[in-house]
Short mmCIF file of C-alpha atoms in Angstrom, two decimals:
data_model
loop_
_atom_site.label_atom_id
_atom_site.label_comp_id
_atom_site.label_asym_id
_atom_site.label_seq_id
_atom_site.Cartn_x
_atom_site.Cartn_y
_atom_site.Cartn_z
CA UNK A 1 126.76 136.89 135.79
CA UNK A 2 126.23 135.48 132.46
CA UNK A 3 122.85 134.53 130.23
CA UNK A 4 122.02 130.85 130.48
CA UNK A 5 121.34 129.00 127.25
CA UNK A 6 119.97 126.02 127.40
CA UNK A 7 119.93 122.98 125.17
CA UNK A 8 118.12 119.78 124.40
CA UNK A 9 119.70 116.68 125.84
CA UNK A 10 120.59 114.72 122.72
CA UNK A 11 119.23 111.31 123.25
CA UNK A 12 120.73 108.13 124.47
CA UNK A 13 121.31 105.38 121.66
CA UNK A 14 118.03 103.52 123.39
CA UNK A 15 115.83 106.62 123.05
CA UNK A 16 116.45 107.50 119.94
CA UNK A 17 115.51 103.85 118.76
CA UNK A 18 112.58 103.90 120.73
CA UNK A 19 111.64 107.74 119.18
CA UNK A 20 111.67 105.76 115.46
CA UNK A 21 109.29 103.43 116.13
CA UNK A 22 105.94 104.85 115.36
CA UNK A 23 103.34 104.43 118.06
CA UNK A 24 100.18 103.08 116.93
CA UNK A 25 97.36 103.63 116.35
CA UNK A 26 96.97 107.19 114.27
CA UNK A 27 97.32 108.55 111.14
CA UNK A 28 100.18 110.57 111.22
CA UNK A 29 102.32 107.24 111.75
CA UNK A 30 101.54 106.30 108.51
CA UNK A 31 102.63 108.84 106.77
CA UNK A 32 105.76 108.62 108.75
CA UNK A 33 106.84 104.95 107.75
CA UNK A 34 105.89 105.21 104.05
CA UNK A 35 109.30 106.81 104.13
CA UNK A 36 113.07 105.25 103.29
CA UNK A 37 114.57 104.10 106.78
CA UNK A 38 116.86 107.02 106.91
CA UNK A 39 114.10 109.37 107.65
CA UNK A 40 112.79 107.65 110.22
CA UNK A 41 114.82 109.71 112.77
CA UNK A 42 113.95 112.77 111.02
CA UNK A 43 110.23 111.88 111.95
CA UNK A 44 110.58 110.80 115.65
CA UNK A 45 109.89 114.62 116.78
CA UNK A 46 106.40 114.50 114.43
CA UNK A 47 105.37 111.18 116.01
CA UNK A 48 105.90 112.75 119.64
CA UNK A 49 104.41 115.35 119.10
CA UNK A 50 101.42 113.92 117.04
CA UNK A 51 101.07 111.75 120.38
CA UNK A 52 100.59 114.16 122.85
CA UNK A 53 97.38 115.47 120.31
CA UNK A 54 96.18 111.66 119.85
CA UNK A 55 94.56 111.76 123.59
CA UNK A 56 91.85 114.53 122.33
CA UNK A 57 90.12 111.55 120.20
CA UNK A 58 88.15 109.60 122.75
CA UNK A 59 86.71 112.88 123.89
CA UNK A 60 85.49 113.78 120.65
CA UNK A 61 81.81 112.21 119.68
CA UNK A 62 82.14 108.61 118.24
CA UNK A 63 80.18 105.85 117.74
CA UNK A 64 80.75 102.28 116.49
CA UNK A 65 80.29 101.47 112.92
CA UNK A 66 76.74 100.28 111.31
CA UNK A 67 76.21 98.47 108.24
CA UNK A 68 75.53 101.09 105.20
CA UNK A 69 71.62 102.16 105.43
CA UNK A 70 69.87 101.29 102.12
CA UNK A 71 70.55 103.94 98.65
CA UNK A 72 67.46 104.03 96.64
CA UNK A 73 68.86 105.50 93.41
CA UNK A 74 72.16 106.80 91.52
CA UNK A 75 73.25 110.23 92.29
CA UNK A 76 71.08 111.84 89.58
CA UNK A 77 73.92 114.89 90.03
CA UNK A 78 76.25 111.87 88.31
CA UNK A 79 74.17 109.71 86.44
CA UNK A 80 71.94 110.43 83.49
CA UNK A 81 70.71 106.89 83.75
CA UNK A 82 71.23 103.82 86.48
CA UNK A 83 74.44 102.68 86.67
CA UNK A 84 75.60 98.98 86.21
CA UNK A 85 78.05 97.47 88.23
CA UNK A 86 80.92 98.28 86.82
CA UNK A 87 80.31 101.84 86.00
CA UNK A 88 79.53 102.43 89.53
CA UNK A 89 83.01 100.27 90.47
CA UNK A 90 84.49 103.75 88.10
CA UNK A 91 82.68 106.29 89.50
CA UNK A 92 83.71 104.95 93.66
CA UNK A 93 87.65 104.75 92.03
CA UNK A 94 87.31 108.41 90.35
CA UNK A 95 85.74 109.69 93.89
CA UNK A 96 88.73 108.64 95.88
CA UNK A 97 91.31 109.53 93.12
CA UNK A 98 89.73 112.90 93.32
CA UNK A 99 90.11 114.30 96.83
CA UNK A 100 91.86 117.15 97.24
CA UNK A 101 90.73 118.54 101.22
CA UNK A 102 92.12 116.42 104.13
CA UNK A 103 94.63 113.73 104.36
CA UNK A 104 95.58 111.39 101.32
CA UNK A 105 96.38 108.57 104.31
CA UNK A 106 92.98 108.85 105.57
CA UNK A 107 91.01 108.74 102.14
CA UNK A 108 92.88 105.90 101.61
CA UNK A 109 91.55 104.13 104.60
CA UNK A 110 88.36 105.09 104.01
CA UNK A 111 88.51 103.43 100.87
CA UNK A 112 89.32 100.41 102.57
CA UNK A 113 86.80 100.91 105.18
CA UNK A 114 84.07 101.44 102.55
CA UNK A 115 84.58 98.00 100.72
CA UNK A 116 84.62 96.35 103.98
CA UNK A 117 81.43 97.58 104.82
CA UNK A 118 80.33 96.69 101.31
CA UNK A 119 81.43 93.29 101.99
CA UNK A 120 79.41 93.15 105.42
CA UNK A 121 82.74 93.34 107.60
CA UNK A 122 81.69 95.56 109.93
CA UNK A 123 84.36 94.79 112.44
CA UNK A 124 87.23 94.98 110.21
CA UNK A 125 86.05 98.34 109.00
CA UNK A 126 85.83 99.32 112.72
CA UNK A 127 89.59 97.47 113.09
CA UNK A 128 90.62 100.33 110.25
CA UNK A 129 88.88 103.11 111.90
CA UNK A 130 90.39 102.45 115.22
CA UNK A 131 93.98 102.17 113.33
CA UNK A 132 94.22 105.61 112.06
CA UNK A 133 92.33 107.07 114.81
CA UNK A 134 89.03 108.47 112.99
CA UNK A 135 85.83 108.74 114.62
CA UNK A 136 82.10 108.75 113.77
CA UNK A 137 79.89 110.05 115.72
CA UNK A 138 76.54 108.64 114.05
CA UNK A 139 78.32 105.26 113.55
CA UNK A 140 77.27 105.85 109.34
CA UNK A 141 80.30 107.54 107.26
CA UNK A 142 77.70 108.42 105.02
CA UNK A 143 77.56 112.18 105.36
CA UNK A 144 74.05 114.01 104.34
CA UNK A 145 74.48 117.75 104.32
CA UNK A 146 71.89 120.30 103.58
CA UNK A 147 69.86 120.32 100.34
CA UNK A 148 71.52 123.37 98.98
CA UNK A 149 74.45 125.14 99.89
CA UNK A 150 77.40 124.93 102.48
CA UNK A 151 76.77 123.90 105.65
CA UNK A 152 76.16 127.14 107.51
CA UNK A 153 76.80 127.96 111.24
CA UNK A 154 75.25 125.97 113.91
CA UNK A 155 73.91 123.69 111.28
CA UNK A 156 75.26 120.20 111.88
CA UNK A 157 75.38 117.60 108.78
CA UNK A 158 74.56 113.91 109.88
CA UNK A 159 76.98 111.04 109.68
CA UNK A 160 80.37 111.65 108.14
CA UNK A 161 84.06 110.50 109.48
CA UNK A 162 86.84 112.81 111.17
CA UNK A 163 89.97 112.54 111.75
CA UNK A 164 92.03 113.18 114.69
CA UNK A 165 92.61 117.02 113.87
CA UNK A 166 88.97 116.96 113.63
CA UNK A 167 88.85 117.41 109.93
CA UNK A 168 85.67 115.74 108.40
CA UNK A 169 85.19 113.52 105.85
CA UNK A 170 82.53 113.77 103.40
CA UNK A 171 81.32 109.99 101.61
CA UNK A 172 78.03 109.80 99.29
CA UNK A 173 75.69 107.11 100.45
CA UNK A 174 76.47 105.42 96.48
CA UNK A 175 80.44 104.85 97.68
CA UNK A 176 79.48 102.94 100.82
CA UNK A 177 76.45 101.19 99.88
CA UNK A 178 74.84 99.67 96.24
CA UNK A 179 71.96 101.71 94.91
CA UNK A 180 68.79 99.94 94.04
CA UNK A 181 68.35 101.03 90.73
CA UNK A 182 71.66 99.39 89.03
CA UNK A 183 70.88 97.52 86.02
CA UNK A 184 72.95 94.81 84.73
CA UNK A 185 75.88 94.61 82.42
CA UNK A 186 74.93 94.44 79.09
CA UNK A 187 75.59 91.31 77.16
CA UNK A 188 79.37 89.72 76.12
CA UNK A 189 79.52 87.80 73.08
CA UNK A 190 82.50 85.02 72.89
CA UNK A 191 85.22 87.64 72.22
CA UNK A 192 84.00 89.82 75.03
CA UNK A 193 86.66 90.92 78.31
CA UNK A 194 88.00 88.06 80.36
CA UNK A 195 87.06 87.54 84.23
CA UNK A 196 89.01 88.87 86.62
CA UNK A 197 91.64 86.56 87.75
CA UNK A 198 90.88 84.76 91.09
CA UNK A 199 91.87 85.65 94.41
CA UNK A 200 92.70 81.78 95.16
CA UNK A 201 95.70 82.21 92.66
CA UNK A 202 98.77 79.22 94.01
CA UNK A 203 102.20 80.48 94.64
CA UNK A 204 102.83 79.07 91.54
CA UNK A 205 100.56 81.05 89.31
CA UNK A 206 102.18 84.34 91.23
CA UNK A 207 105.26 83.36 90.65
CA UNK A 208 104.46 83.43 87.01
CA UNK A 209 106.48 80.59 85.97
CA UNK A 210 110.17 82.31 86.35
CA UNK A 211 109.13 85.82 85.96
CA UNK A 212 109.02 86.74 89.61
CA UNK A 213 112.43 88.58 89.06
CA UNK A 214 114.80 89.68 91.31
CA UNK A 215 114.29 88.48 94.89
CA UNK A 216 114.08 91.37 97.56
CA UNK A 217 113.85 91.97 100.89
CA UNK A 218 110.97 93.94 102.28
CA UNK A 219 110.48 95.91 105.43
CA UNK A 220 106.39 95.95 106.61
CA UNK A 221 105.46 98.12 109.22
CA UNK A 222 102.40 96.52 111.29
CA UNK A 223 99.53 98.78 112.22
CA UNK A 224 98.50 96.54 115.47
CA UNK A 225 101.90 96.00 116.88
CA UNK A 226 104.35 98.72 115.74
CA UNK A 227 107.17 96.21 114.68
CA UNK A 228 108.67 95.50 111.67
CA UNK A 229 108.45 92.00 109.60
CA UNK A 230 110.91 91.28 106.70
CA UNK A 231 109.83 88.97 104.06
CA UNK A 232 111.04 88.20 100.51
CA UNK A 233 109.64 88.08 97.43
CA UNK A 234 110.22 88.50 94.08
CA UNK A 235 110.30 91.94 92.49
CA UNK A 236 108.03 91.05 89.87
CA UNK A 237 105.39 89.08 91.86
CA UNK A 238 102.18 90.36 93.02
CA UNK A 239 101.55 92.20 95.92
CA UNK A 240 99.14 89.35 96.75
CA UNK A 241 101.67 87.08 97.44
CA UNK A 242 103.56 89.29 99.48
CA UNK A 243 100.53 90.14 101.87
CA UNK A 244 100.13 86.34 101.88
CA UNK A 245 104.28 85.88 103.68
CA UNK A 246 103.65 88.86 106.03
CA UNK A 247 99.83 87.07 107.15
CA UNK A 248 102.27 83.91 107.89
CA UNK A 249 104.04 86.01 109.97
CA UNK A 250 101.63 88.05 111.63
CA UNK A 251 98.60 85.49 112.71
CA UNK A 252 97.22 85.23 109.71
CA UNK A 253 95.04 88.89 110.19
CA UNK A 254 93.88 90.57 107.50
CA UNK A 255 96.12 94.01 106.26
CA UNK A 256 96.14 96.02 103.26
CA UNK A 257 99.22 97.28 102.58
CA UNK A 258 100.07 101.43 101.75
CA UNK A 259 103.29 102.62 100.10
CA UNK A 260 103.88 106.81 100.05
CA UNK A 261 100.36 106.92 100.71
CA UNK A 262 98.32 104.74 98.63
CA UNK A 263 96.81 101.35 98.61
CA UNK A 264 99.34 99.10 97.26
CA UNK A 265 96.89 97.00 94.57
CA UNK A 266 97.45 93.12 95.11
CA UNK A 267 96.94 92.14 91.19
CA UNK A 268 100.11 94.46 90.73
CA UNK A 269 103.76 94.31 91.58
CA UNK A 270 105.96 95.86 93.84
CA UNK A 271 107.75 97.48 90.66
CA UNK A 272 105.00 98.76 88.66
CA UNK A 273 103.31 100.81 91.57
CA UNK A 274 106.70 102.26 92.46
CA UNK A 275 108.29 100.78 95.11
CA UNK A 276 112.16 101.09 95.58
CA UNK A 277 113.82 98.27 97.75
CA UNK A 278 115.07 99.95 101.29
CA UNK A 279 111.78 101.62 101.64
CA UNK A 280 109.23 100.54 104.70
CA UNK A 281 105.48 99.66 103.92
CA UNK A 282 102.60 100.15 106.19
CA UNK A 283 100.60 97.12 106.66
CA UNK A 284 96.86 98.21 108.45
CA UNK A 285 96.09 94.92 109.83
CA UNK A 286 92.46 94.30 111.06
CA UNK A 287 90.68 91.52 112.58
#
């Protein structure tokens, strides 16, 4: 007569590379490979579990995406006078770079999702919803609560975006959507700021003529697939061209790449936003 103790199983050499691989679509998995490869084992008990809670999604309202309704005016809570362009272009970046309910991974999506449906790409946006499992159940992520005040009980805002702990999302109509009343930049004499450089930029211009640096190897982690693809590139180059070697090696989809959470900007290199060779990007790829 004894007690009986029992204890987990440790896992065959197959299972425990088939717990590391992150299993698509949610959010939680990309939190999990913006991580160096030796925590990816750590992780594989998060990911089940997270799993098991990804099934309560489809029963939760949710609607597909709509283009952005129209925005007559600037917030006047934010803006003294109409924006222009590029003071509105501040005021979306110092909304998202000031969130501090919910879950950094899923602001930055919604960032993404936002200038997609800026941009008319309504199916891409919904590509990016679908990825990290959020749901809308007026198919608008604009969210319009009450005139004054919290939203008390039993009073339901519209629109909005929630994630799969069913969290919401608030995003002002002005993030998603143009108002009407912007006015236009004011006048540049000779000397004034130069354009933004082009998005049609040749390897060569990347490459910057010798200054791509030292060449490394890096690990992407595809949203749509849950594999990895290893390209190179040179430490100095710009993220651009690296999205450009995984597309080859992907189909050719369209992905935005995250690194420990954040957007990883394409007019920027792998060194300046931080990276560290051996660590894993996420790459949300989208029709």
């Amino acid at each position: 007569m004894g007690c009986c103790t029992s204890r987990p199983t440790p896992p065959t050499g197959e299972e425990a590379h088939a717990a590391a691989i992150p299993i698509p679509p949610n959010s939680s998995s990309i939190a999990a490979i913006n991580a160096p490869n030796n925590t990816h084992s750590r992780s594989a008990s998060h990911v089940s579990a997270h799993s098991q809670r990804a099934g309560s999604t489809s029963s939760r309202p949710n609607k597909p995406l709509r283009p952005p309704s129209p925005v007559q005016r600037c917030p006047p809570e934010r803006a003294l006078a109409p924006w222009t362009p590029t003071q509105l272009a501040r005021e979306r970046e110092a909304f998202f770079d000031t969130r501090v309910t919910g879950d950094p991974a899923v602001w930055n999506a919604l960032k993404i999702i936002c200038e997609m449906l800026r941009a008319g790409d309504v199916s891409g946006a919904q590509g990016v919803m679908d990825a990290v499992g959020l749901t809308c159940p007026t198919g608008r992520i604009k969210s319009e609560k009450p005139a004054r005040g919290a939203v008390r009980e039993g009073e339901r805002r519209k629109g909005g975006v929630f994630d799969e702990q069913g969290r919401g999302y608030d995003i002002p109509g002005w993030v998603v959507g143009d108002p009407d009343d912007l006015v236009e930049e004011p006048e540049m004499g000779d000397g004034g700021e130069k354009g933004v450089e082009s998005d049609g930029e040749s390897d060569e211009d990347e490459k910057g003529k010798g200054r791509e640096g030292e060449v490394v190897k890096v690990r992407a982690r595809l949203s749509d697939k849950g594999i990895d693809v290893v390209v190179e590139v040179g430490i100095e180059q710009k993220v651009r061209l690296l999205v450009k070697r995984l597309q080859d090696k992907s189909g050719g989809k369209k992905m935005r790449l995250l690194y420990l959470g954040k957007i990883l900007k394409e007019d920027q290199s792998l060194r300046d936003q931080g990276w560290q060779e051996g660590h894993v990007v996420n790459a949300l790829v989208f029709e």
